[in-house]
Structure formats: structure tokens, C-alpha cells
PDB file of C-alpha atoms in Angstrom:
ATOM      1  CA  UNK A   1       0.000   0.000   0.000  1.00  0.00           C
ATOM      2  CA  UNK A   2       1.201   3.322  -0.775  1.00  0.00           C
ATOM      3  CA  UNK A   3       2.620   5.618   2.075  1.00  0.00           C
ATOM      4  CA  UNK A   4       2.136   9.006   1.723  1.00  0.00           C
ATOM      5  CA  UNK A   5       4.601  11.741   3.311  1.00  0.00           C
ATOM      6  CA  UNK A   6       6.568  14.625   2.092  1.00  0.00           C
ATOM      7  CA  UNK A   7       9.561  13.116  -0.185  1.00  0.00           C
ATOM      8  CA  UNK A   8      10.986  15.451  -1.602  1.00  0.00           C
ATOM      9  CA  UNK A   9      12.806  17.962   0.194  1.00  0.00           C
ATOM     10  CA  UNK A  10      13.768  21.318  -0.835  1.00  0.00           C
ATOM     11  CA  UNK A  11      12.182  23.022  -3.445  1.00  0.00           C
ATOM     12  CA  UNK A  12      10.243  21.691  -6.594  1.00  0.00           C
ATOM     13  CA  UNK A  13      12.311  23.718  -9.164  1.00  0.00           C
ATOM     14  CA  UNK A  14      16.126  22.669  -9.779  1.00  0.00           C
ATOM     15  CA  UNK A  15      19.009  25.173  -9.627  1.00  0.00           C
ATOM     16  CA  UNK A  16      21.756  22.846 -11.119  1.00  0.00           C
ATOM     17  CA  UNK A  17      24.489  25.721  -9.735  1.00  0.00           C
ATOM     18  CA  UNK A  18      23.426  24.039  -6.572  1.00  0.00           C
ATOM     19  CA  UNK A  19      26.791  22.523  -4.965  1.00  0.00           C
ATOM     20  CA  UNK A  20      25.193  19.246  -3.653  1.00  0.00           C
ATOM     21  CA  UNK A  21      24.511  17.647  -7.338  1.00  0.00           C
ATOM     22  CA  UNK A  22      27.236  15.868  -7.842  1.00  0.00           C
ATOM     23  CA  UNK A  23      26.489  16.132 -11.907  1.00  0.00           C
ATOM     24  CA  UNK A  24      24.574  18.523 -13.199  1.00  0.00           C
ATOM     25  CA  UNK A  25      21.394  16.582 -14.363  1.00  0.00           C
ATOM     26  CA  UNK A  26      20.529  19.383 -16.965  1.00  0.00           C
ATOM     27  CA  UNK A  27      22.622  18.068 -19.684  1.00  0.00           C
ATOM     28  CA  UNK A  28      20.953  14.667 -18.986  1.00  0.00           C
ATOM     29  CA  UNK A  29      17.469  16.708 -20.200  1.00  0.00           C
ATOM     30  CA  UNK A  30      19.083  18.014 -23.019  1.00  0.00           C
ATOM     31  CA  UNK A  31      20.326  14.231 -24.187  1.00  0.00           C
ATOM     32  CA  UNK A  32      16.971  12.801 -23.602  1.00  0.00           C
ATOM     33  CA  UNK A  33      15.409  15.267 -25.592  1.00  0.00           C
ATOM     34  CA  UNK A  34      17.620  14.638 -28.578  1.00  0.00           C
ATOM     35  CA  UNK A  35      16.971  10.860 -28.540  1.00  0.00           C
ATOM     36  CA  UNK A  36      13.788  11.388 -28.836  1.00  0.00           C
ATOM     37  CA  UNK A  37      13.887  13.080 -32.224  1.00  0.00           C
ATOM     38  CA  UNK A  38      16.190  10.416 -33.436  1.00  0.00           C
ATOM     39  CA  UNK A  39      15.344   6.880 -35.088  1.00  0.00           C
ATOM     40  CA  UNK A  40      18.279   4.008 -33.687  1.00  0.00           C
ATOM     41  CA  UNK A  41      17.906   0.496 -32.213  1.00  0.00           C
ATOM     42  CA  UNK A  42      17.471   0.561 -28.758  1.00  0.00           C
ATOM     43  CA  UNK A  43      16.367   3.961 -28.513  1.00  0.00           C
ATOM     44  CA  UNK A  44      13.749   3.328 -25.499  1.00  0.00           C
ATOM     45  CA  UNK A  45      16.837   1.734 -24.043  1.00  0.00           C
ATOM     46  CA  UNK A  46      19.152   4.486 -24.252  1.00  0.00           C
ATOM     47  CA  UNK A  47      16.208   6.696 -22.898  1.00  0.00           C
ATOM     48  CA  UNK A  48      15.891   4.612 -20.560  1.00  0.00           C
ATOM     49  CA  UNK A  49      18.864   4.693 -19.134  1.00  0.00           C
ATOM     50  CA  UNK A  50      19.605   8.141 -18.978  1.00  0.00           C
ATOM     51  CA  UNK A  51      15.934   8.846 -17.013  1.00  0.00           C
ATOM     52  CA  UNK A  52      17.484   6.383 -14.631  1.00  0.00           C
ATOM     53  CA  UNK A  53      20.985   8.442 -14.301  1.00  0.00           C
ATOM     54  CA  UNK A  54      18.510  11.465 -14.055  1.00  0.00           C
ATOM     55  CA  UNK A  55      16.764   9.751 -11.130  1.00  0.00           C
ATOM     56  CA  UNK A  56      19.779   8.330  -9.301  1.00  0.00           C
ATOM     57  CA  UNK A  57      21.159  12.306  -9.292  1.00  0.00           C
ATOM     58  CA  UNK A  58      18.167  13.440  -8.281  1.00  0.00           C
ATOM     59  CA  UNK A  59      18.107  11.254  -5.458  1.00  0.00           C
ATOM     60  CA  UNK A  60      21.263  11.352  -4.639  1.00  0.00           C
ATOM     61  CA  UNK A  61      20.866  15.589  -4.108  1.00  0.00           C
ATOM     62  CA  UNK A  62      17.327  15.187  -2.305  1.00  0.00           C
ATOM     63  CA  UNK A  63      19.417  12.622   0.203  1.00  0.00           C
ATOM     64  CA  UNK A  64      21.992  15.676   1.002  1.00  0.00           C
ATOM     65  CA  UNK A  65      19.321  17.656   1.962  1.00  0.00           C
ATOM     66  CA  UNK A  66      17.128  15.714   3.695  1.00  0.00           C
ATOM     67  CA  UNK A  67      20.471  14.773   5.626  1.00  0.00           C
ATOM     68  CA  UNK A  68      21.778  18.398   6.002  1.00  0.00           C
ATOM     69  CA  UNK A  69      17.684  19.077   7.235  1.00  0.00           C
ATOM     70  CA  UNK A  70      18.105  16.345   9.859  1.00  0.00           C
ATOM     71  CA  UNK A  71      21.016  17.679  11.331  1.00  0.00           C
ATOM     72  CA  UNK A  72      19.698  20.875  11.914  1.00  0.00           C
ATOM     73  CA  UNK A  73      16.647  19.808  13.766  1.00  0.00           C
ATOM     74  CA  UNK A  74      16.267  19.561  17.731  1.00  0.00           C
ATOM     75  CA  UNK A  75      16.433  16.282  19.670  1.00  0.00           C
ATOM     76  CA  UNK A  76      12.249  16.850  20.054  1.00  0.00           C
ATOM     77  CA  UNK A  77      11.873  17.220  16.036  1.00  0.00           C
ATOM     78  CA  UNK A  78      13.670  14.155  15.796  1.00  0.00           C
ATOM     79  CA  UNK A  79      11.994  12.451  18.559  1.00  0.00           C
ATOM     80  CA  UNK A  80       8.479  13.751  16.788  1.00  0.00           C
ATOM     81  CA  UNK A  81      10.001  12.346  13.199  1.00  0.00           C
ATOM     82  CA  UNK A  82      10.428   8.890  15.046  1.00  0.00           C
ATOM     83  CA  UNK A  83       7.063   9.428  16.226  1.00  0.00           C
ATOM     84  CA  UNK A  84       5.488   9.907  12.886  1.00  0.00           C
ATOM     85  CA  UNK A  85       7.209   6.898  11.411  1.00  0.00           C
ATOM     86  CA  UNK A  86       5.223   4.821  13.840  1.00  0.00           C
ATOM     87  CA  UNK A  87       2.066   6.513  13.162  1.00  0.00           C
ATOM     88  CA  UNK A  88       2.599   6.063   9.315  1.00  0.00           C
ATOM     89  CA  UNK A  89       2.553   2.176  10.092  1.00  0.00           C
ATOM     90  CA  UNK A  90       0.164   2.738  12.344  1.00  0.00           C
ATOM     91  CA  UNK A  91      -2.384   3.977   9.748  1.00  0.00           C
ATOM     92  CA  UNK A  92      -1.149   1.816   7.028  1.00  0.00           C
ATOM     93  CA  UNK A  93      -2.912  -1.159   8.909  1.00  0.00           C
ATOM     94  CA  UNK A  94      -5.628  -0.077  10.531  1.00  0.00           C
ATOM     95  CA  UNK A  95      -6.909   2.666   7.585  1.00  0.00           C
ATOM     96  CA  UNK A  96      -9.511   0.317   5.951  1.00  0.00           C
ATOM     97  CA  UNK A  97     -11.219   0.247   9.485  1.00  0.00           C
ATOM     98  CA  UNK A  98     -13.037   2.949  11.405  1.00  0.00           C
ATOM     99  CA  UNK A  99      -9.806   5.291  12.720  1.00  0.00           C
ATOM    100  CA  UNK A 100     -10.759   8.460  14.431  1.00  0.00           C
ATOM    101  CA  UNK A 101      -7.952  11.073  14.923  1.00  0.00           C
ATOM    102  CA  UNK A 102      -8.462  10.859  18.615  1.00  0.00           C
ATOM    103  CA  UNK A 103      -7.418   6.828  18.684  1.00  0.00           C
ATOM    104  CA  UNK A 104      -4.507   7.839  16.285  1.00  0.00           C
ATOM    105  CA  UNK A 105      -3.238  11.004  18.453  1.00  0.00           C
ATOM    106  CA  UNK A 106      -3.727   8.931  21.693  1.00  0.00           C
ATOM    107  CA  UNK A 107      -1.544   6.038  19.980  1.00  0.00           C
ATOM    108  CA  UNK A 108       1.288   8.834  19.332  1.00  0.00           C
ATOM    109  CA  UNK A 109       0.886  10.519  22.645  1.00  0.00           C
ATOM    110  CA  UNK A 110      -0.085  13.627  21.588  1.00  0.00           C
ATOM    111  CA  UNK A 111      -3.592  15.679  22.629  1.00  0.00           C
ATOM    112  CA  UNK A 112      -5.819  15.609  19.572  1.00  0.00           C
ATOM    113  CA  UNK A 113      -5.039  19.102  19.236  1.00  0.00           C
ATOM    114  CA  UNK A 114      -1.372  18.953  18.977  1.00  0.00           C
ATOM    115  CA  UNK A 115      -1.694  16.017  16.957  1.00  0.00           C
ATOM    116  CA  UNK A 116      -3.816  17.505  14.196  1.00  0.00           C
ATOM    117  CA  UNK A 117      -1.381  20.741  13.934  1.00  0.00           C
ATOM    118  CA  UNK A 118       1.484  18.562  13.931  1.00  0.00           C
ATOM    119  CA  UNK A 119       0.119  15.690  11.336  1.00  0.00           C
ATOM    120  CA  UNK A 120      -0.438  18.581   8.402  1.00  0.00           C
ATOM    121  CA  UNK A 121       2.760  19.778   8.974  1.00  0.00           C
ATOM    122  CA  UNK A 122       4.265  16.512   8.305  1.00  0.00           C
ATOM    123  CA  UNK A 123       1.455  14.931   5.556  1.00  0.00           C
ATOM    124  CA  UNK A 124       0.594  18.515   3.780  1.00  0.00           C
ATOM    125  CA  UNK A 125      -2.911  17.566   4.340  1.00  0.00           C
ATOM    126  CA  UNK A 126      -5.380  16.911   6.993  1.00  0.00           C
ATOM    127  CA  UNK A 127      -6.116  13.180   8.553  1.00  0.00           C
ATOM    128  CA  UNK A 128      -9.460  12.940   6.951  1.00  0.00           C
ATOM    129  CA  UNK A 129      -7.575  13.656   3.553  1.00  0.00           C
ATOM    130  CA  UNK A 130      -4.792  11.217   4.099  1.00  0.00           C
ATOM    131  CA  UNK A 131      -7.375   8.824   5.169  1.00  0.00           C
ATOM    132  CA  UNK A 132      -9.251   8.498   2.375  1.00  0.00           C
ATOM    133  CA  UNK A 133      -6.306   8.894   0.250  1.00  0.00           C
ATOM    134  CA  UNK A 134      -5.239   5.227   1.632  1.00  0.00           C
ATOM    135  CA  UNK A 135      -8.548   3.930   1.275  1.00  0.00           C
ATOM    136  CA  UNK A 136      -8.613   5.384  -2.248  1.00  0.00           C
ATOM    137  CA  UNK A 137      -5.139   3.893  -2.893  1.00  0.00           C
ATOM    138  CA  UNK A 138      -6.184   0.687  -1.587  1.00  0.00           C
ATOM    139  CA  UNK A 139      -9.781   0.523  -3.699  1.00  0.00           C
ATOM    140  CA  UNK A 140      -7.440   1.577  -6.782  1.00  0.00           C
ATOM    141  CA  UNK A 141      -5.466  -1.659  -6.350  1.00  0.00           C
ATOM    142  CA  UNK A 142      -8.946  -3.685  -6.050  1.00  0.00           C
ATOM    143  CA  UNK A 143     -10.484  -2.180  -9.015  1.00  0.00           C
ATOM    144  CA  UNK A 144      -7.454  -2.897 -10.955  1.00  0.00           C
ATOM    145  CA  UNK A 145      -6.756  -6.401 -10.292  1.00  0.00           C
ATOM    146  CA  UNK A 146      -9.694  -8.178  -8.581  1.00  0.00           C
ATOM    147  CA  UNK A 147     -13.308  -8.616  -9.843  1.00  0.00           C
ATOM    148  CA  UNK A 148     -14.930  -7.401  -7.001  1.00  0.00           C
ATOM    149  CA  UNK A 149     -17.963  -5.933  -6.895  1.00  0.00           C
ATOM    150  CA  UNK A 150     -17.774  -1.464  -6.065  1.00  0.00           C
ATOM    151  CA  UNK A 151     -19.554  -2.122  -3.124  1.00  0.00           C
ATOM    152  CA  UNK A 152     -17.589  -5.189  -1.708  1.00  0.00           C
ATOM    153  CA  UNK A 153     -14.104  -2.762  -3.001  1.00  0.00           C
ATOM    154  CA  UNK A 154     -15.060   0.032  -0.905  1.00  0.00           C
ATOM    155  CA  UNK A 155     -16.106  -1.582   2.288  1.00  0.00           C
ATOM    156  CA  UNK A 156     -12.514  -3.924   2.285  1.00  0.00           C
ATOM    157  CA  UNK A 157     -11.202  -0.194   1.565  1.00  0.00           C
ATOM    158  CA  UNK A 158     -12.526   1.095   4.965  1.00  0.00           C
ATOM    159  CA  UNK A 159     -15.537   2.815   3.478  1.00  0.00           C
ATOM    160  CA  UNK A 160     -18.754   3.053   5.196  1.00  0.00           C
ATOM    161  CA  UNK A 161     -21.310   3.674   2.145  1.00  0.00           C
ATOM    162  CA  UNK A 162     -21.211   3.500  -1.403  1.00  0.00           C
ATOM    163  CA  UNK A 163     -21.700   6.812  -1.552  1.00  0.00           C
ATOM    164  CA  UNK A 164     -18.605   8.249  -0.046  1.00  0.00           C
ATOM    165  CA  UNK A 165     -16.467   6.126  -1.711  1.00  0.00           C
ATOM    166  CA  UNK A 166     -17.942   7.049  -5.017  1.00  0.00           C
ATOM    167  CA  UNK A 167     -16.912  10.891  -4.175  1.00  0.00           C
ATOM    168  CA  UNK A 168     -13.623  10.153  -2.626  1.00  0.00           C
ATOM    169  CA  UNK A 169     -12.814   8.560  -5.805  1.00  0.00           C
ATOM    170  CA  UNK A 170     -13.879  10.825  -8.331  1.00  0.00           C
ATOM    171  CA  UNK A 171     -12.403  13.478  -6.627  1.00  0.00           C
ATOM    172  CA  UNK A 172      -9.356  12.247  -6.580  1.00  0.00           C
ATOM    173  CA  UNK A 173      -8.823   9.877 -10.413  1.00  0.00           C
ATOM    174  CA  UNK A 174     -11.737  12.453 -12.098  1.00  0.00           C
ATOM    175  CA  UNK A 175     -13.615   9.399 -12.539  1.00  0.00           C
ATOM    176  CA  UNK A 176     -15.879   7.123 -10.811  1.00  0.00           C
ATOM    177  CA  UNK A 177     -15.144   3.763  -9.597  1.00  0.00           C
ATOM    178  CA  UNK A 178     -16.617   1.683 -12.757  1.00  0.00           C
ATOM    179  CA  UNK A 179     -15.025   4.515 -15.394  1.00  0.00           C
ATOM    180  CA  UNK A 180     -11.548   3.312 -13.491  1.00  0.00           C
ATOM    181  CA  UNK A 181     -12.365  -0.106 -13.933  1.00  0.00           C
ATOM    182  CA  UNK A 182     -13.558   0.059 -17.598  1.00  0.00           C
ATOM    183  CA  UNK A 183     -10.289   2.237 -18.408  1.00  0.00           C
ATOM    184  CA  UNK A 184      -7.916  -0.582 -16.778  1.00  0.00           C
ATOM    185  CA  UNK A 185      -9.848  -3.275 -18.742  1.00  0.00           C
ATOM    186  CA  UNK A 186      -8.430  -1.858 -21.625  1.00  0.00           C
ATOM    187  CA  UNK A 187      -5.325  -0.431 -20.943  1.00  0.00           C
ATOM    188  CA  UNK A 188      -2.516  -1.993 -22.387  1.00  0.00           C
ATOM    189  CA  UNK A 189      -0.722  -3.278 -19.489  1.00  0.00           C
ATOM    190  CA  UNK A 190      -4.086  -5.609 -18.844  1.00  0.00           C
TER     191      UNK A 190
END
């Protein structure tokens, strides 16, 4: 199931004069976009391979930071970051059931209060949201490899009514349930 927390650190937008990349991934860009204008054997290889360099720089650089981050919180930031690992796990198995922010907070030892300040500054969005984005996750996984009816999908996926699964999904795939389904039936990967 998919874990949702902030993974990137820093900012969205590269500044390759940065001094933590240890290569400049721009030129990386530039090569993929020639290949893709070109006509060789292996092409989707070679493309491959350099979106893998890309992603191994990246990765590398977002690693520094998150390091050089880490050392520059307190010994209670770090105790809270140990904290939230736990509750991530936490969540992760008990999302598809009835979880109230209370039972979660309590589990974490934190008031309900301090909890739900605390859990948007580390998830970017509220419990309810990262709720239902688990469940949503989850149902996603059912639609696309189980024949399950919608109903029987969104109760295993820790919703209470048809209803409110039916908008949790749409709002977050733009579709409904059955649209996904119909749309993974005849993708090519199927």
C-alpha cells in the first residue's frame, strides 16, 4: 500500500548551480530530448537509461538535503520524526477500518489538538484527507486487479457507504469507480 509523506525535500524547481549535485542533471534533459527526435535500435533503451541516471542524481541531491535538514533539527523534532514513522505504520494497517484522529493522536501521545497541527505539517494535508487517500489507494489496487464488486471494493477499503467512496474517488482519479475499472480493462498493461 502506498505511504504518503513529504519526499521530496527542498524546493520543486532545480538550480543545477546548486553545490550538492554531484552532476549537473541538466545536460541529462538536453540528451533525452535529442533521442527522442532520433530513429536508432534501442532507442527506449538508451532513454531509458539516462531517465534512470537522471533519477539516481536526483536522489542522490534530495538525500543531502534531507540529511543536512536532519542535522539541523532539535532532539524533540527528531523524537516527533520517530514518532510519525510509527504513526505512518500505524495507519497503514488499521486505515480500511473505522480510525478516528483521537485513537490515532492517543496512539502517538499527543492531545488531539497537537496532533492535528502537527500531522499537516508533516502529511501537507489533513487526517481525513490522508485517510481516504489510503482507502482510495487501496480501492485503486482492487479495481485494478480483482473482480470485485464497487460495493464489496469500498467496504474492504474502509468505506462506510457507497456513496462516499464514489466521491472520494472521483475526486481524486476524475472518474468514478466503474469509469476506473472500464479504463484498466483496456489499458494496455491488462
Amino acid at each position: 500500500m502506498l505511504r504518503y509523506r513529504q519526499i521530496l525535500y527542498g524546493f520543486s524547481v532545480l538550480h543545477t548551480e546548486d553545490s550538492l549535485f554531484e552532476e549537473n542533471p541538466l545536460p541529462l534533459l538536453l540528451k533525452l530530448l535529442d533521442i527522442s527526435t532520433r530513429d536508432f535500435p534501442f532507442k527506449e533503451l538508451h532513454m531509458y537509461e539516462i531517465l534512470l541516471h537522471f533519477f539516481i542524481i536526483i536522489g542522490n541531491h534530495n538525500l543531502l538535503i534531507k540529511n543536512q535538514l536532519y542535522a539541523q533539527k532539535t532532539s524533540r523534532q527528531k523524537a516527533d520524526d520517530q514518532k510519525f514513522d510509527a504513526v505512518t505504520d500505524y495507519i497503514c494497517e488499521h486505515c480500511t477500518r473505522k480510525l478516528t484522529m483521537e485513537e490515532t493522536a492517543a496512539f502517538a501521545g499527543f492531545s488531539k489538538y497537537h496532533f492535528s497541527r502537527i500531522f499537516k505539517e508533516y502529511y501537507q494535508m489533513s487526517f481525513p484527507e490522508y485517510i481516504a487517500s489510503l482507502r482510495i489507494s487501496k480501492a485503486t489496487e482492487l479495481l485494478e486487479n480483482s473482480s470485485l464488486s464497487i460495493l464489496e471494493i469500498a467496504m474492504r477499503s474502509g468505506f462506510s457507504n457507497l456513496s462516499s467512496f464514489n466521491r472520494a474517488f472521483k475526486e481524486i482519479h476524475n472518474c468514478t469507480p466503474s469509469q476506473f475499472r472500464k479504463m484498466a480493462e483496456f489499458s494496455p498493461d491488462s
